[in-house]
Coordinates of C-alpha atoms and ligand atoms in Angstrom, one line a residue:
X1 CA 0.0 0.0 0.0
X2 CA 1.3 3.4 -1.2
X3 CA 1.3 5.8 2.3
X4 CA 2.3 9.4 2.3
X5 CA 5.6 9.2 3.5
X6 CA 6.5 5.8 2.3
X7 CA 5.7 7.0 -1.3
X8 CA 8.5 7.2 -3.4
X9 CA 8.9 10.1 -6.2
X10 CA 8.6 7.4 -8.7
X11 CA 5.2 6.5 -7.1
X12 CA 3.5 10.0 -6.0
X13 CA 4.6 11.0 -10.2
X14 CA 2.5 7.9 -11.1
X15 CA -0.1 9.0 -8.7
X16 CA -0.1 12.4 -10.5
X17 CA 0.0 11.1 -14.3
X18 CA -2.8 13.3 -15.3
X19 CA -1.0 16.5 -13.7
X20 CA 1.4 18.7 -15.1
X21 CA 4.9 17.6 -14.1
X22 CA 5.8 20.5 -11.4
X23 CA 2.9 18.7 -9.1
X24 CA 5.5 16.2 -8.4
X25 CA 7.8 18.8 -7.2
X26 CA 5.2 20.6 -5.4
X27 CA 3.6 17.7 -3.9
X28 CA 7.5 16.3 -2.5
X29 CA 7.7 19.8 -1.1
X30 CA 4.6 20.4 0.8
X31 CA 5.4 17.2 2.1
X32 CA 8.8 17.1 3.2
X33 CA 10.1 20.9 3.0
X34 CA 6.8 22.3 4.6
X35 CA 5.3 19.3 6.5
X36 CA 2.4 19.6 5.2
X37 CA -0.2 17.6 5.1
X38 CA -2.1 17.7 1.2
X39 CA -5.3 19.2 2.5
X40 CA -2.9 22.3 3.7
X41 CA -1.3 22.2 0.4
X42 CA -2.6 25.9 -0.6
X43 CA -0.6 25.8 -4.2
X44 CA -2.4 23.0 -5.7
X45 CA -6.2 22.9 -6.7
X46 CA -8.6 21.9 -4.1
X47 CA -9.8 19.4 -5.7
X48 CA -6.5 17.3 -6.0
X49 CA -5.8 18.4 -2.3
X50 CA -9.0 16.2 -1.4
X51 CA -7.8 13.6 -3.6
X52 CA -4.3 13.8 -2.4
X53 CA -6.0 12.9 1.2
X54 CA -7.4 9.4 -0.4
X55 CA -4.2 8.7 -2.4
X56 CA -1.9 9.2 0.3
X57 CA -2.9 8.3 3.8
X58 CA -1.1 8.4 7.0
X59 CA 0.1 5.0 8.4
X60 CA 0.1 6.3 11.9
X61 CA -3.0 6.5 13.9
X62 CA -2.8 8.7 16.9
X63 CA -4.6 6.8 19.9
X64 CA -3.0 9.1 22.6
X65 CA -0.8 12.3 23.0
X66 CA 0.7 13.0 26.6
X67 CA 2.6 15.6 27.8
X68 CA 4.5 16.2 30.6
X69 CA 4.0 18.1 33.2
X70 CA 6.2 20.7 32.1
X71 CA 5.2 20.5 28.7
X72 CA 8.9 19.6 27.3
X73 CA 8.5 15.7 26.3
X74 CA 5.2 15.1 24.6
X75 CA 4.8 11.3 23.9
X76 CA 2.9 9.9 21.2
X77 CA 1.1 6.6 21.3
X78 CA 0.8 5.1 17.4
X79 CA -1.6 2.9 15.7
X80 CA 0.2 1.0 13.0
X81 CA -1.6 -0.8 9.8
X82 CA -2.3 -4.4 11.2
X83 CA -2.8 -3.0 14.7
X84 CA 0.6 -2.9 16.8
X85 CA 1.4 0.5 18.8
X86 CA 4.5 2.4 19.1
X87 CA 5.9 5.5 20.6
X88 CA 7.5 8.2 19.7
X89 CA 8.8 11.1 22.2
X90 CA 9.3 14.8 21.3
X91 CA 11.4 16.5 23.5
X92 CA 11.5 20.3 23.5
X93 CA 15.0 21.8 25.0
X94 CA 16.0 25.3 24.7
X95 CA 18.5 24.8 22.2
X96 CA 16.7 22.4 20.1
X97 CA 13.9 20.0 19.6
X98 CA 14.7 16.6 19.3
X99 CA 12.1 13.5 18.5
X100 CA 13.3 9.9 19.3
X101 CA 11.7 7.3 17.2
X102 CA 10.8 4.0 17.0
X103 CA 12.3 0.9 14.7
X104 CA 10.3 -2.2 15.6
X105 CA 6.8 -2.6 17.1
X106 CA 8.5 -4.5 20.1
X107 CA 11.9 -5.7 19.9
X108 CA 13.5 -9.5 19.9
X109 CA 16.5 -8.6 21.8
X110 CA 15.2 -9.0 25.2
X111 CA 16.9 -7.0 27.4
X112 CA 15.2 -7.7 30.7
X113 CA 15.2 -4.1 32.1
X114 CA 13.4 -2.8 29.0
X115 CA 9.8 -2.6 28.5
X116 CA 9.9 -3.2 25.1
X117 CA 12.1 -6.3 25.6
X118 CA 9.6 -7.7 28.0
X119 CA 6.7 -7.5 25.4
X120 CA 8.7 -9.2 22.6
X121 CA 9.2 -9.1 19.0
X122 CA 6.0 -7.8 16.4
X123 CA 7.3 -6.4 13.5
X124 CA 9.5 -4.2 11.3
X125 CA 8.5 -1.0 10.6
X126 CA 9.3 0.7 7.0
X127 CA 11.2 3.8 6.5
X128 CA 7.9 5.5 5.8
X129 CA 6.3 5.0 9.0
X130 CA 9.9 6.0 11.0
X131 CA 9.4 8.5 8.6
X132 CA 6.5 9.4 9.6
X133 CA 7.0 9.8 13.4
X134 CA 9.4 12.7 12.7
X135 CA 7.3 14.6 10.7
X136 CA 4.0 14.2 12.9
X137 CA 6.3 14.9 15.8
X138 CA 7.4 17.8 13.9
X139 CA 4.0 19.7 13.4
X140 CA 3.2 19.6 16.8
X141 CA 6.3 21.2 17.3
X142 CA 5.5 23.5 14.9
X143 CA 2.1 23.9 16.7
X144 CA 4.5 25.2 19.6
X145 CA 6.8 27.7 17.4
X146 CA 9.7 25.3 17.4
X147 CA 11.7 23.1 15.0
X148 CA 12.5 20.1 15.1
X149 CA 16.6 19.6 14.7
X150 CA 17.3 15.9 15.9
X151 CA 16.5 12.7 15.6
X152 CA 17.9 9.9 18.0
X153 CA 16.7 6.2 17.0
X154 CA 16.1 5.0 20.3
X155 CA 12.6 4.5 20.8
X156 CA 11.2 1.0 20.6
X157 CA 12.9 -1.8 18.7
X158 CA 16.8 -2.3 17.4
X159 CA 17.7 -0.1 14.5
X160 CA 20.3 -2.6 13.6
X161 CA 18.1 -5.6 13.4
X162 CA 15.9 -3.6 10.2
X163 CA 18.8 -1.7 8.5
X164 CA 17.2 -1.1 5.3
X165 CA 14.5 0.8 6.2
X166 CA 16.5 2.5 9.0
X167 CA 18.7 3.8 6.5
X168 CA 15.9 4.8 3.8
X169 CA 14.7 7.1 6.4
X170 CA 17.8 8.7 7.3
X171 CA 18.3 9.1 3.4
X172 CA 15.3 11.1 3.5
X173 CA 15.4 13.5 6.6
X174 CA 18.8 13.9 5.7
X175 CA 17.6 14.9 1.7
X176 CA 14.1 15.8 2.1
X177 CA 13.3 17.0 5.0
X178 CA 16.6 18.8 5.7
X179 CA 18.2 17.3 9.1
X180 CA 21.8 17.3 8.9
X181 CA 23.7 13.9 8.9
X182 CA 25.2 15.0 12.6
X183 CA 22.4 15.7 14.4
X184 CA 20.5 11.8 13.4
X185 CA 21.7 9.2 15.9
X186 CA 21.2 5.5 15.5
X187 CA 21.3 3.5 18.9
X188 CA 22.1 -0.2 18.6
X189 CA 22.3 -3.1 21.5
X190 CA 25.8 -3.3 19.8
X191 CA 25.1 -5.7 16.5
X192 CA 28.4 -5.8 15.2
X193 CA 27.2 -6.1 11.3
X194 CA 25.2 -3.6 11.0
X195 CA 27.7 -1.4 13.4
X196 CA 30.9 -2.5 9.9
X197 CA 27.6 -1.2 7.5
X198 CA 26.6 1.8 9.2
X199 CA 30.8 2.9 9.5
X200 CA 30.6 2.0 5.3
X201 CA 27.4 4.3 4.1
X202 CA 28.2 7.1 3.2
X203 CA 26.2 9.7 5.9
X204 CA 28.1 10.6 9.0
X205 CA 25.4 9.7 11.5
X206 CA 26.5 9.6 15.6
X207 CA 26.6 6.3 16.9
X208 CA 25.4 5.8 20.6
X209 CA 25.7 2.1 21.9
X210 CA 23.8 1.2 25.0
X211 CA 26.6 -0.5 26.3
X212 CA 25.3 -1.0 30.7
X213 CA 28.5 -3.1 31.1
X214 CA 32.0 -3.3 30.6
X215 CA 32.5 -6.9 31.8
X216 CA 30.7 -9.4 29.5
X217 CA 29.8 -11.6 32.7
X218 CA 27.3 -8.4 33.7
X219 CA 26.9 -7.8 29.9
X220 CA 25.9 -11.3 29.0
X221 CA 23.0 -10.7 32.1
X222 CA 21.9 -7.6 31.4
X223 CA 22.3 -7.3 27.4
X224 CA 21.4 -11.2 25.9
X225 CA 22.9 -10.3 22.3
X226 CA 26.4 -10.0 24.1
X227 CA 26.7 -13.7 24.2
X228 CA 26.7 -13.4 20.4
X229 CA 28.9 -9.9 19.8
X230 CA 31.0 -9.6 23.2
X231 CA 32.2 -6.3 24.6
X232 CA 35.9 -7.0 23.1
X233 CA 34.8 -7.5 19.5
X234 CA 32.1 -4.8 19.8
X235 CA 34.8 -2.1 20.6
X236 CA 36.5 -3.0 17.8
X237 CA 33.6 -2.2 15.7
X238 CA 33.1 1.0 17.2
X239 CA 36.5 2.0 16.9
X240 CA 36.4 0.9 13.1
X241 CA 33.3 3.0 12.9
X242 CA 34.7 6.4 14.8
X243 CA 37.6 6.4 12.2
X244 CA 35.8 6.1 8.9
X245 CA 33.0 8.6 10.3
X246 CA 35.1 10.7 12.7
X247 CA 31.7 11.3 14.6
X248 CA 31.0 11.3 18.0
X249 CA 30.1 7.7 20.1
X250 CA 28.1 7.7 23.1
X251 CA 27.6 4.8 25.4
X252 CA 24.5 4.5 27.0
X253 CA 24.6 3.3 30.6
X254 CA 21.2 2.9 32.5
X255 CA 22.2 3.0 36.0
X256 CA 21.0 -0.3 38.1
X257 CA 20.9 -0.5 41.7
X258 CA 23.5 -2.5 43.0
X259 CA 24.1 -4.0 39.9
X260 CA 26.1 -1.8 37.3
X261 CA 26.8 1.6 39.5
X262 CA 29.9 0.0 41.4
X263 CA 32.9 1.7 42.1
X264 CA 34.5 -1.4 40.0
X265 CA 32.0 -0.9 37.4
X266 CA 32.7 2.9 36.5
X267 CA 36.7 1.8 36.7
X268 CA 35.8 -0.7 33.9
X269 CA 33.9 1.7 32.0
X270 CA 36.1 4.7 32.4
X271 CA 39.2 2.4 30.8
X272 CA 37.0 1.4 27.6
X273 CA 36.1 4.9 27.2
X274 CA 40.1 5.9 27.4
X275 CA 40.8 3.4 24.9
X276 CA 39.5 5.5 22.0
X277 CA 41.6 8.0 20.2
X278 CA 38.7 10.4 20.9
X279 CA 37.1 9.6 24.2
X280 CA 33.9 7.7 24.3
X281 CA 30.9 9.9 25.9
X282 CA 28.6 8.2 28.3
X283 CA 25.4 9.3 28.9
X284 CA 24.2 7.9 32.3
X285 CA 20.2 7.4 32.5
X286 CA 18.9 6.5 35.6
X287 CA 16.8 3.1 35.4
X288 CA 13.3 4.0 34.2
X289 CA 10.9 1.2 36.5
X290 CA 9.3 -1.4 34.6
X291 CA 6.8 -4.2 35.9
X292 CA 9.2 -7.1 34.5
X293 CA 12.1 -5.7 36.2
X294 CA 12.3 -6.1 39.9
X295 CA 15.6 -3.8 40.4
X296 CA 15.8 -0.3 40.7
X297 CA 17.6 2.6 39.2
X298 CA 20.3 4.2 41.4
X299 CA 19.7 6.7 43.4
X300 CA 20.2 10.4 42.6
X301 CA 23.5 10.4 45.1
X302 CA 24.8 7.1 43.4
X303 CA 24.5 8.3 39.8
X304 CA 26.2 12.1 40.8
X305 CA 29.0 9.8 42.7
X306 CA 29.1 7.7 39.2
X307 CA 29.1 10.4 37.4
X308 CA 32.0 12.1 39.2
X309 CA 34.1 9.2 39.4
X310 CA 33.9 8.3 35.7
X311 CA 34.7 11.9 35.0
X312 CA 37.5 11.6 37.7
X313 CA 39.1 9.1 35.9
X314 CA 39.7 10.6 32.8
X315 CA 35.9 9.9 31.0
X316 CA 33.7 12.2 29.4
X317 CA 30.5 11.7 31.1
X318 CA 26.5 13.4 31.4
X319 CA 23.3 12.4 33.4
X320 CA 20.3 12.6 30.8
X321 CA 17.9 13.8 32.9
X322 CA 15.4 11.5 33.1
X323 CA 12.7 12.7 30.5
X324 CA 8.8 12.5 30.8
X325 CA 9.2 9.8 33.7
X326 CA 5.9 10.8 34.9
X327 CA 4.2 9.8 31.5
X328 CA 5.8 6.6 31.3
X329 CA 8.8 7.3 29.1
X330 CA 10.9 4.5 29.5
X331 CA 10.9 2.8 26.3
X332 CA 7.9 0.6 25.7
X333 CA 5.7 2.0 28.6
X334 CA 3.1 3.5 26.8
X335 CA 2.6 1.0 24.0
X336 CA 2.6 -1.9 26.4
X337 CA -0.5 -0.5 27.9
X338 CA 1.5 0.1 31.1
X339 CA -0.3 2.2 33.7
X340 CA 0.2 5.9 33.3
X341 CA -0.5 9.1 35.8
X342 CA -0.4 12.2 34.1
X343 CA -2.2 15.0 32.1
X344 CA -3.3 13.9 28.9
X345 CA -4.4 16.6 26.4
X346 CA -7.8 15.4 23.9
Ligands
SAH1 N1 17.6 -1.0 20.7 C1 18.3 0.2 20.7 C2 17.5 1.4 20.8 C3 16.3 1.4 21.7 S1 16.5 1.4 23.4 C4 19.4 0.2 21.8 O1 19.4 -0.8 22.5 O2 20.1 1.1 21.9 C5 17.1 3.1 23.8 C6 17.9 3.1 25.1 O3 17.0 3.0 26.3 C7 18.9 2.0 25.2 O4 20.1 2.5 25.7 C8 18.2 1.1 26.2 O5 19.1 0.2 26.9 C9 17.6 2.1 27.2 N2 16.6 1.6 28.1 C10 15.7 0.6 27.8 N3 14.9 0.4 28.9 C11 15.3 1.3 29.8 C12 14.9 1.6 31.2 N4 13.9 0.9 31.8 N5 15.5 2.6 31.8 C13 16.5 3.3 31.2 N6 16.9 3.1 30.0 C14 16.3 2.1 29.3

């Protein structure tokens, strides 16, 4: 099925046959330039707007919007085309906008602190719905005078584990909808494949791996796929990729109680990071709860203290605030229908 964002040019021109040619151009613009959607398409005839609306449909149906309390992260809830839901988060900082999207409806690499790992593996999505979620994210960002400048792939699913879409979609924010190459991030378990693929197209995306271990005993626990791409071989795949990209790599490191926020964990870490000819950035999250997950995040004290020691030792590390935790932010939350107390606009 032809959908509006999952169109190609080939396909909208066959969709406009009995047009004059510049439609096309028009048509590619109001889409991707503008954002708009073809009934807000003032330079074309009315009547091919209202055909435009049949001929091109959304494949996202919104079932809920919530916002934060603040009004910074606004979370969207999705409706896909044979029923699965996704998310995708738009957060509003005062530098920039940023909307994290979603790869898979679910994931299959079962990471047991994840929501999304918990529900299991649905489906792929295509580069038109990932698509998609930028540019929806991006009106209502528009709605709020802002624009949107980056996209992080870390929302629901591995971006690794569908690579051809993936990459369609950062072809086209990159080419169509204007993002530059540096400010899209792919996030990956640490598939070291697609990690050698990514360093070999030709975009220079960032690269964040959610690495929360440097010891493949803790890694094989927390992270299954390590048992198939250990921590060893895995650096050596980010180190390939840093010099044939020369961007930046982050290592994401959600902090566990007890379990990965150990003096002898950040020493680990803070070595690996050292190790690179540019230092690896970490990006400590506190662990979001989840049902399936009986351990807890660290607390405030313990991730400043894990914080400062990694940055005493020589690494380049930031908290992430923890985003939107009051409307279930943590990957998966809302689409797994888990319970939810906030304000909810509509
Ligand atoms: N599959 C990709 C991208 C999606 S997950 C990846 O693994 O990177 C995005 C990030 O959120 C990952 O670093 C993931 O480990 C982290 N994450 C998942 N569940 C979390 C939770 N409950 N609390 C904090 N971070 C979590």
């Amino acid at each position: 099925m032809i959908t509006r964002y999952g169109a190609s040019r080939d396909e909208l021109q066959n969709l406009l046959l009995n047009e004059p040619r510049y439609r096309v151009d028009q048509v590619w613009k109001g889409l991707y330039t503008e954002l708009n959607a073809p009934e807000d398409m003032t330079a074309l005839p009315k009547a091919l707007r209202a055909q435009l609306v049949d001929l091109l449909p959304n494949s996202l149906t919104l079932v809920e919007e919530v916002i934060s309390d603040d009004d910074t992260t606004i979370k969207f809830l999705w409706q896909l085309d044979g029923g699965s839901r996704i998310e995708t988060v738009l957060m509003i900082y005062p530098d920039r906008a940023t909307v994290c999207v979603s790869t898979q409806a679910g994931c299959a690499m079962a990471c047991g602190f994840c929501a999304t790992g918990q529900a299991g593996f649905t489906r792929h999505l295509t580069a038109g719905e990932i698509v998609e979620q930028v540019v929806r994210a991006s009106q209502r960002a528009k709605a709020m005078d802002r624009r949107v400048s980056n996209v992080v792939y870390m929302g629901m699913g591995e971006p690794l584990a569908n690579e051809e879409p993936v990459w369609e979609s950062i072809v086209r924010l990159h080419e169509d909808v204007g993002l530059s190459a540096r400010h899209l991030t792919v996030s990956t378990v640490g598939i070291i494949p697609g990690i050698n693929r990514l360093a070999s197209r030709p975009l220079p995306v960032n690269l964040a791996v959610s690495l929360h271990a440097a010891n493949d005993n803790l890694r094989d626990a927390l992270v299954p796929i390590n048992r198939r791409y250990p921590i060893k071989a895995l650096m050596e795949a980010c180190n390939g990729f840093l010099e044939s990209k020369n961007r930046r790599l982050t290592f994401e490191w959600a902090l566990i109680d007890g379990v990965n926020d150990r003096p002898s964990d950040a020493i680990e870490l803070a070595q690996i990071c050292r190790s690179f000819r540019v230092p690896a950035h970490v990006n400590l999250i506190p662990l979001n709860p989840t049902p399936g997950y009986e351990v807890r995040g660290s607390s405030r004290n313990q991730v400043q203290a894990f914080c400062d020691q990694l940055v005493g030792m020589g690494a380049n590390a930031t908290i992430r605030r923890n985003r939107g935790t009051d409307i279930a932010a943590a990957c998966g939350q809302l689409a797994a229908g888990q319970p939810v107390q906030i304000s909810r606009s509509k």
